[in-house]
Amino acid sequence: MVVAGCVTPSIPIPPPDPGKMTFHVAGGSGSGATGTATFSYPADPAYKGAVVYVFDQDLGEGVIEAAGVDGAFPETQPFPAVLGNQVLVTIQREDQSEATCIVLQDGMQSSTNVCE
């Protein structure tokens, strides 16, 4: 006997858009000085139930936080960061994940500020 079922295909989540990322950086602008940063991202229905990993690749430290019910990532807890470092932002929902690497600047990021 063959049983037919309906399998809903999974819609891929989009990679995080640098133009929607906001970082607030405190300290870390002097030679060798480490400061802190927070990350936020506006609501996106594709990110409902997702988790964000924000990781300063040069320092090897970061933060992990869950999205709000609207798919937004409100301001995270501060994590160690330095202006100009490469920061990897990974959003994971269920078995999917997408990442974008940016060169950290204070405030809104831009698509021209991605890692090489």
Tab-separated table of N, CA and C in Angstrom:
chain	number	residue	atom	x	y	z
A	1	MET	N	0.834	-1.172	0.000
A	1	MET	CA	0.000	0.000	0.000
A	1	MET	C	0.880	1.237	0.000
A	2	VAL	N	0.586	2.194	-0.850
A	2	VAL	CA	1.329	3.446	-0.950
A	2	VAL	C	0.485	4.545	-0.321
A	3	VAL	N	1.107	5.295	0.553
A	3	VAL	CA	0.419	6.400	1.200
A	3	VAL	C	1.002	7.694	0.664
A	4	ALA	N	0.147	8.503	0.103
A	4	ALA	CA	0.604	9.794	-0.408
A	4	ALA	C	0.507	10.826	0.699
A	5	GLY	N	1.458	11.682	0.741
A	5	GLY	CA	1.463	12.725	1.762
A	5	GLY	C	1.842	14.044	1.141
A	6	CYS	N	1.612	15.042	1.878
A	6	CYS	CA	1.951	16.378	1.419
A	6	CYS	C	3.164	16.858	2.202
A	7	VAL	N	4.229	17.148	1.504
A	7	VAL	CA	5.425	17.667	2.139
A	7	VAL	C	5.581	19.117	1.685
A	8	THR	N	5.525	20.005	2.642
A	8	THR	CA	5.691	21.415	2.315
A	8	THR	C	7.168	21.704	2.162
A	9	PRO	N	7.562	22.235	1.002
A	9	PRO	CA	8.975	22.532	0.818
A	9	PRO	C	9.397	23.675	1.737
A	10	SER	N	10.613	23.600	2.178
A	10	SER	CA	11.152	24.628	3.051
A	10	SER	C	11.608	25.813	2.195
A	11	ILE	N	11.175	27.000	2.550
A	11	ILE	CA	11.585	28.200	1.823
A	11	ILE	C	12.879	28.691	2.456
A	12	PRO	N	13.930	28.839	1.657
A	12	PRO	CA	15.211	29.269	2.225
A	12	PRO	C	15.107	30.651	2.869
A	13	ILE	N	15.832	30.824	3.957
A	13	ILE	CA	15.867	32.140	4.580
A	13	ILE	C	16.895	32.992	3.838
A	14	PRO	N	16.670	34.291	3.771
A	14	PRO	CA	17.630	35.154	3.086
A	14	PRO	C	18.845	35.425	3.975
A	15	PRO	N	19.988	35.724	3.369
A	15	PRO	CA	21.135	36.099	4.191
A	15	PRO	C	20.865	37.456	4.853
A	16	PRO	N	21.452	37.706	6.009
A	16	PRO	CA	21.257	38.996	6.657
A	16	PRO	C	21.785	40.129	5.762
A	17	ASP	N	21.004	41.169	5.622
A	17	ASP	CA	21.333	42.314	4.761
A	17	ASP	C	22.166	43.316	5.553
A	18	PRO	N	23.411	43.591	5.128
A	18	PRO	CA	24.239	44.543	5.863
A	18	PRO	C	23.566	45.915	6.024
A	19	GLY	N	22.784	46.343	5.042
A	19	GLY	CA	22.123	47.643	5.099
A	19	GLY	C	21.046	47.743	6.170
A	20	LYS	N	20.652	46.597	6.766
A	20	LYS	CA	19.653	46.604	7.833
A	20	LYS	C	20.274	46.357	9.209
A	21	MET	N	21.576	46.123	9.236
A	21	MET	CA	22.272	45.851	10.499
A	21	MET	C	22.668	47.162	11.170
A	22	THR	N	22.506	47.193	12.492
A	22	THR	CA	22.989	48.334	13.267
A	22	THR	C	23.854	47.812	14.407
A	23	PHE	N	25.029	48.387	14.517
A	23	PHE	CA	25.935	48.089	15.618
A	23	PHE	C	26.195	49.376	16.385
A	24	HIS	N	26.183	49.285	17.703
A	24	HIS	CA	26.590	50.403	18.549
A	24	HIS	C	27.877	49.964	19.224
A	25	VAL	N	28.969	50.670	18.899
A	25	VAL	CA	30.291	50.301	19.385
A	25	VAL	C	30.743	51.315	20.432
A	26	ALA	N	31.221	50.814	21.552
A	26	ALA	CA	31.751	51.663	22.622
A	26	ALA	C	33.197	51.276	22.884
A	27	GLY	N	34.093	52.246	22.836
A	27	GLY	CA	35.509	51.968	23.066
A	27	GLY	C	36.094	51.171	21.915
A	28	GLY	N	37.293	50.671	22.105
A	28	GLY	CA	37.919	49.823	21.098
A	28	GLY	C	38.468	50.560	19.904
A	29	SER	N	38.675	51.893	20.029
A	29	SER	CA	39.165	52.637	18.871
A	29	SER	C	40.658	52.898	18.936
A	30	GLY	N	41.285	52.697	20.091
A	30	GLY	CA	42.721	52.914	20.225
A	30	GLY	C	43.502	51.693	19.791
A	31	SER	N	44.788	51.855	19.657
A	31	SER	CA	45.641	50.748	19.231
A	31	SER	C	45.571	49.606	20.237
A	32	GLY	N	45.072	48.472	19.806
A	32	GLY	CA	44.993	47.290	20.642
A	32	GLY	C	43.880	47.304	21.675
A	33	ALA	N	43.071	48.383	21.687
A	33	ALA	CA	42.001	48.478	22.689
A	33	ALA	C	40.787	47.678	22.248
A	34	THR	N	40.231	46.907	23.162
A	34	THR	CA	39.011	46.154	22.884
A	34	THR	C	37.844	46.874	23.528
A	35	GLY	N	36.806	47.103	22.744
A	35	GLY	CA	35.588	47.710	23.256
A	35	GLY	C	34.469	46.693	23.268
A	36	THR	N	33.252	47.204	23.229
A	36	THR	CA	32.085	46.329	23.146
A	36	THR	C	31.173	46.842	22.048
A	37	ALA	N	30.324	45.962	21.574
A	37	ALA	CA	29.343	46.329	20.562
A	37	ALA	C	28.028	45.617	20.857
A	38	THR	N	26.948	46.199	20.374
A	38	THR	CA	25.648	45.542	20.379
A	38	THR	C	25.173	45.492	18.937
A	39	PHE	N	24.272	44.567	18.653
A	39	PHE	CA	23.752	44.350	17.305
A	39	PHE	C	22.237	44.407	17.349
A	40	SER	N	21.624	44.984	16.311
A	40	SER	CA	20.165	44.914	16.166
A	40	SER	C	19.819	44.813	14.687
A	41	TYR	N	18.610	44.284	14.420
A	41	TYR	CA	18.144	44.041	13.053
A	41	TYR	C	16.621	44.182	13.067
A	42	PRO	N	16.045	44.891	12.085
A	42	PRO	CA	14.592	45.097	12.097
A	42	PRO	C	13.799	43.816	11.817
A	43	ALA	N	12.510	43.899	12.047
A	43	ALA	CA	11.616	42.747	11.848
A	43	ALA	C	11.683	42.226	10.415
A	44	ASP	N	11.716	40.913	10.304
A	44	ASP	CA	11.682	40.230	9.009
A	44	ASP	C	10.933	38.920	9.245
A	45	PRO	N	9.758	38.748	8.625
A	45	PRO	CA	8.970	37.531	8.858
A	45	PRO	C	9.752	36.239	8.582
A	46	ALA	N	10.741	36.290	7.701
A	46	ALA	CA	11.539	35.100	7.397
A	46	ALA	C	12.368	34.646	8.589
A	47	TYR	N	12.572	35.544	9.562
A	47	TYR	CA	13.421	35.226	10.707
A	47	TYR	C	12.630	34.895	11.973
A	48	LYS	N	11.305	34.723	11.860
A	48	LYS	CA	10.520	34.318	13.029
A	48	LYS	C	11.032	32.966	13.513
A	49	GLY	N	11.283	32.863	14.802
A	49	GLY	CA	11.777	31.613	15.377
A	49	GLY	C	13.258	31.374	15.155
A	50	ALA	N	13.977	32.381	14.682
A	50	ALA	CA	15.403	32.220	14.371
A	50	ALA	C	16.287	32.636	15.542
A	51	VAL	N	17.557	32.323	15.395
A	51	VAL	CA	18.587	32.697	16.350
A	51	VAL	C	19.683	33.404	15.570
A	52	VAL	N	20.270	34.449	16.170
A	52	VAL	CA	21.382	35.144	15.524
A	52	VAL	C	22.659	34.891	16.316
A	53	TYR	N	23.726	34.654	15.577
A	53	TYR	CA	25.062	34.506	16.136
A	53	TYR	C	25.874	35.672	15.585
A	54	VAL	N	26.391	36.524	16.454
A	54	VAL	CA	27.196	37.668	16.039
A	54	VAL	C	28.585	37.431	16.612
A	55	PHE	N	29.584	37.293	15.732
A	55	PHE	CA	30.896	36.802	16.141
A	55	PHE	C	32.006	37.669	15.576
A	56	ASP	N	32.777	38.328	16.458
A	56	ASP	CA	33.956	39.090	16.040
A	56	ASP	C	35.050	38.066	15.753
A	57	GLN	N	35.308	37.840	14.469
A	57	GLN	CA	36.248	36.787	14.068
A	57	GLN	C	37.676	37.084	14.503
A	58	ASP	N	38.042	38.361	14.604
A	58	ASP	CA	39.401	38.704	14.992
A	58	ASP	C	39.643	38.468	16.484
A	59	LEU	N	38.621	38.655	17.301
A	59	LEU	CA	38.752	38.430	18.748
A	59	LEU	C	38.334	37.030	19.163
A	60	GLY	N	37.516	36.359	18.341
A	60	GLY	CA	37.024	35.026	18.688
A	60	GLY	C	35.950	35.056	19.753
A	61	GLU	N	35.166	36.150	19.805
A	61	GLU	CA	34.099	36.274	20.795
A	61	GLU	C	32.850	36.840	20.145
A	62	GLY	N	31.697	36.585	20.774
A	62	GLY	CA	30.451	37.093	20.218
A	62	GLY	C	29.288	36.867	21.150
A	63	VAL	N	28.088	36.869	20.555
A	63	VAL	CA	26.854	36.754	21.320
A	63	VAL	C	25.855	35.938	20.504
A	64	ILE	N	24.944	35.248	21.203
A	64	ILE	CA	23.884	34.469	20.566
A	64	ILE	C	22.572	34.912	21.188
A	65	GLU	N	21.587	35.267	20.341
A	65	GLU	CA	20.287	35.687	20.869
A	65	GLU	C	19.165	35.248	19.926
A	66	ALA	N	17.974	35.113	20.484
A	66	ALA	CA	16.787	34.700	19.726
A	66	ALA	C	16.062	35.916	19.161
A	67	ALA	N	15.371	35.687	18.045
A	67	ALA	CA	14.551	36.738	17.437
A	67	ALA	C	13.296	36.968	18.262
A	68	GLY	N	12.746	38.161	18.136
A	68	GLY	CA	11.451	38.447	18.743
A	68	GLY	C	10.350	37.767	17.940
A	69	VAL	N	9.122	37.851	18.400
A	69	VAL	CA	8.000	37.181	17.733
A	69	VAL	C	7.756	37.724	16.326
A	70	ASP	N	8.243	38.929	16.042
A	70	ASP	CA	8.066	39.523	14.713
A	70	ASP	C	9.247	39.255	13.784
A	71	GLY	N	10.243	38.504	14.254
A	71	GLY	CA	11.420	38.216	13.437
A	71	GLY	C	12.492	39.283	13.550
A	72	ALA	N	12.343	40.205	14.489
A	72	ALA	CA	13.359	41.240	14.712
A	72	ALA	C	14.368	40.755	15.745
A	73	PHE	N	15.557	41.306	15.670
A	73	PHE	CA	16.561	41.075	16.690
A	73	PHE	C	16.772	42.404	17.399
A	74	PRO	N	16.134	42.558	18.573
A	74	PRO	CA	16.352	43.788	19.336
A	74	PRO	C	17.820	43.867	19.744
A	75	GLU	N	18.234	44.971	20.267
A	75	GLU	CA	19.638	45.152	20.636
A	75	GLU	C	20.123	44.013	21.531
A	76	THR	N	21.223	43.379	21.107
A	76	THR	CA	21.788	42.252	21.846
A	76	THR	C	22.510	42.737	23.097
A	77	GLN	N	22.910	41.774	23.899
A	77	GLN	CA	23.816	42.070	25.000
A	77	GLN	C	25.151	42.517	24.394
A	78	PRO	N	25.906	43.362	25.081
A	78	PRO	CA	27.225	43.764	24.562
A	78	PRO	C	28.167	42.567	24.461
A	79	PHE	N	28.995	42.591	23.434
A	79	PHE	CA	30.012	41.562	23.258
A	79	PHE	C	31.331	42.252	22.904
A	80	PRO	N	32.480	41.636	23.195
A	80	PRO	CA	33.772	42.247	22.876
A	80	PRO	C	33.903	42.461	21.367
A	81	ALA	N	34.357	43.656	20.985
A	81	ALA	CA	34.489	43.975	19.559
A	81	ALA	C	35.437	45.152	19.383
A	82	VAL	N	35.964	45.274	18.164
A	82	VAL	CA	36.869	46.369	17.820
A	82	VAL	C	36.461	46.906	16.454
A	83	LEU	N	36.365	48.227	16.341
A	83	LEU	CA	36.066	48.840	15.045
A	83	LEU	C	37.062	48.338	13.999
A	84	GLY	N	36.565	48.020	12.808
A	84	GLY	CA	37.416	47.535	11.724
A	84	GLY	C	37.613	46.035	11.711
A	85	ASN	N	37.207	45.344	12.770
A	85	ASN	CA	37.318	43.880	12.783
A	85	ASN	C	36.247	43.267	11.883
A	86	GLN	N	36.497	42.036	11.466
A	86	GLN	CA	35.509	41.303	10.686
A	86	GLN	C	34.525	40.636	11.640
A	87	VAL	N	33.241	40.927	11.428
A	87	VAL	CA	32.184	40.377	12.267
A	87	VAL	C	31.264	39.532	11.394
A	88	LEU	N	31.074	38.283	11.788
A	88	LEU	CA	30.215	37.357	11.060
A	88	LEU	C	28.849	37.320	11.733
A	89	VAL	N	27.800	37.629	10.959
A	89	VAL	CA	26.423	37.599	11.451
A	89	VAL	C	25.741	36.413	10.789
A	90	THR	N	25.370	35.414	11.601
A	90	THR	CA	24.730	34.204	11.098
A	90	THR	C	23.331	34.097	11.692
A	91	ILE	N	22.348	33.912	10.822
A	91	ILE	CA	20.979	33.702	11.285
A	91	ILE	C	20.598	32.271	10.971
A	92	GLN	N	20.091	31.579	11.990
A	92	GLN	CA	19.716	30.173	11.840
A	92	GLN	C	18.261	29.989	12.226
A	93	ARG	N	17.534	29.303	11.355
A	93	ARG	CA	16.145	28.920	11.642
A	93	ARG	C	16.000	27.455	11.278
A	94	GLU	N	15.622	26.659	12.252
A	94	GLU	CA	15.501	25.209	12.076
A	94	GLU	C	16.803	24.656	11.525
A	95	ASP	N	16.776	24.029	10.354
A	95	ASP	CA	18.000	23.434	9.813
A	95	ASP	C	18.664	24.306	8.752
A	96	GLN	N	18.278	25.572	8.676
A	96	GLN	CA	18.847	26.489	7.693
A	96	GLN	C	19.657	27.572	8.386
A	97	SER	N	20.732	27.998	7.742
A	97	SER	CA	21.462	29.147	8.254
A	97	SER	C	22.056	29.919	7.092
A	98	GLU	N	22.126	31.221	7.272
A	98	GLU	CA	22.725	32.123	6.295
A	98	GLU	C	23.599	33.101	7.061
A	99	ALA	N	24.717	33.499	6.455
A	99	ALA	CA	25.652	34.384	7.140
A	99	ALA	C	26.119	35.502	6.218
A	100	THR	N	26.475	36.608	6.832
A	100	THR	CA	27.075	37.744	6.142
A	100	THR	C	28.205	38.257	7.017
A	101	CYS	N	29.339	38.538	6.418
A	101	CYS	CA	30.486	39.078	7.141
A	101	CYS	C	30.617	40.556	6.799
A	102	ILE	N	30.763	41.395	7.839
A	102	ILE	CA	30.944	42.831	7.631
A	102	ILE	C	32.210	43.285	8.357
A	103	VAL	N	32.742	44.420	7.911
A	103	VAL	CA	33.842	45.071	8.612
A	103	VAL	C	33.176	46.057	9.562
A	104	LEU	N	33.359	45.857	10.854
A	104	LEU	CA	32.604	46.584	11.869
A	104	LEU	C	32.836	48.086	11.834
A	105	GLN	N	31.721	48.803	11.760
A	105	GLN	CA	31.716	50.251	11.933
A	105	GLN	C	30.575	50.583	12.883
A	106	ASP	N	30.601	51.755	13.463
A	106	ASP	CA	29.557	52.152	14.393
A	106	ASP	C	28.332	52.614	13.606
A	107	GLY	N	27.150	52.211	14.042
A	107	GLY	CA	25.901	52.630	13.406
A	107	GLY	C	25.436	51.654	12.343
A	108	MET	N	24.671	52.184	11.378
A	108	MET	CA	24.155	51.361	10.278
A	108	MET	C	25.326	50.879	9.425
A	109	GLN	N	25.236	49.635	9.001
A	109	GLN	CA	26.249	49.066	8.112
A	109	GLN	C	25.806	49.314	6.668
A	110	SER	N	26.616	48.926	5.699
A	110	SER	CA	26.221	49.074	4.299
A	110	SER	C	26.717	47.877	3.501
A	111	SER	N	26.132	47.682	2.334
A	111	SER	CA	26.522	46.545	1.497
A	111	SER	C	27.941	46.704	0.934
A	112	THR	N	28.502	47.905	1.035
A	112	THR	CA	29.883	48.120	0.576
A	112	THR	C	30.890	47.821	1.685
A	113	ASN	N	30.385	47.477	2.865
A	113	ASN	CA	31.229	47.264	4.031
A	113	ASN	C	31.358	45.781	4.373
A	114	VAL	N	31.254	44.911	3.358
A	114	VAL	CA	31.346	43.470	3.606
A	114	VAL	C	32.809	43.026	3.589
A	115	CYS	N	33.079	41.885	4.206
A	115	CYS	CA	34.429	41.339	4.256
A	115	CYS	C	34.881	40.931	2.863
A	116	GLU	N	36.149	40.991	2.658
A	116	GLU	CA	36.726	40.580	1.370
A	116	GLU	C	36.968	39.101	1.361
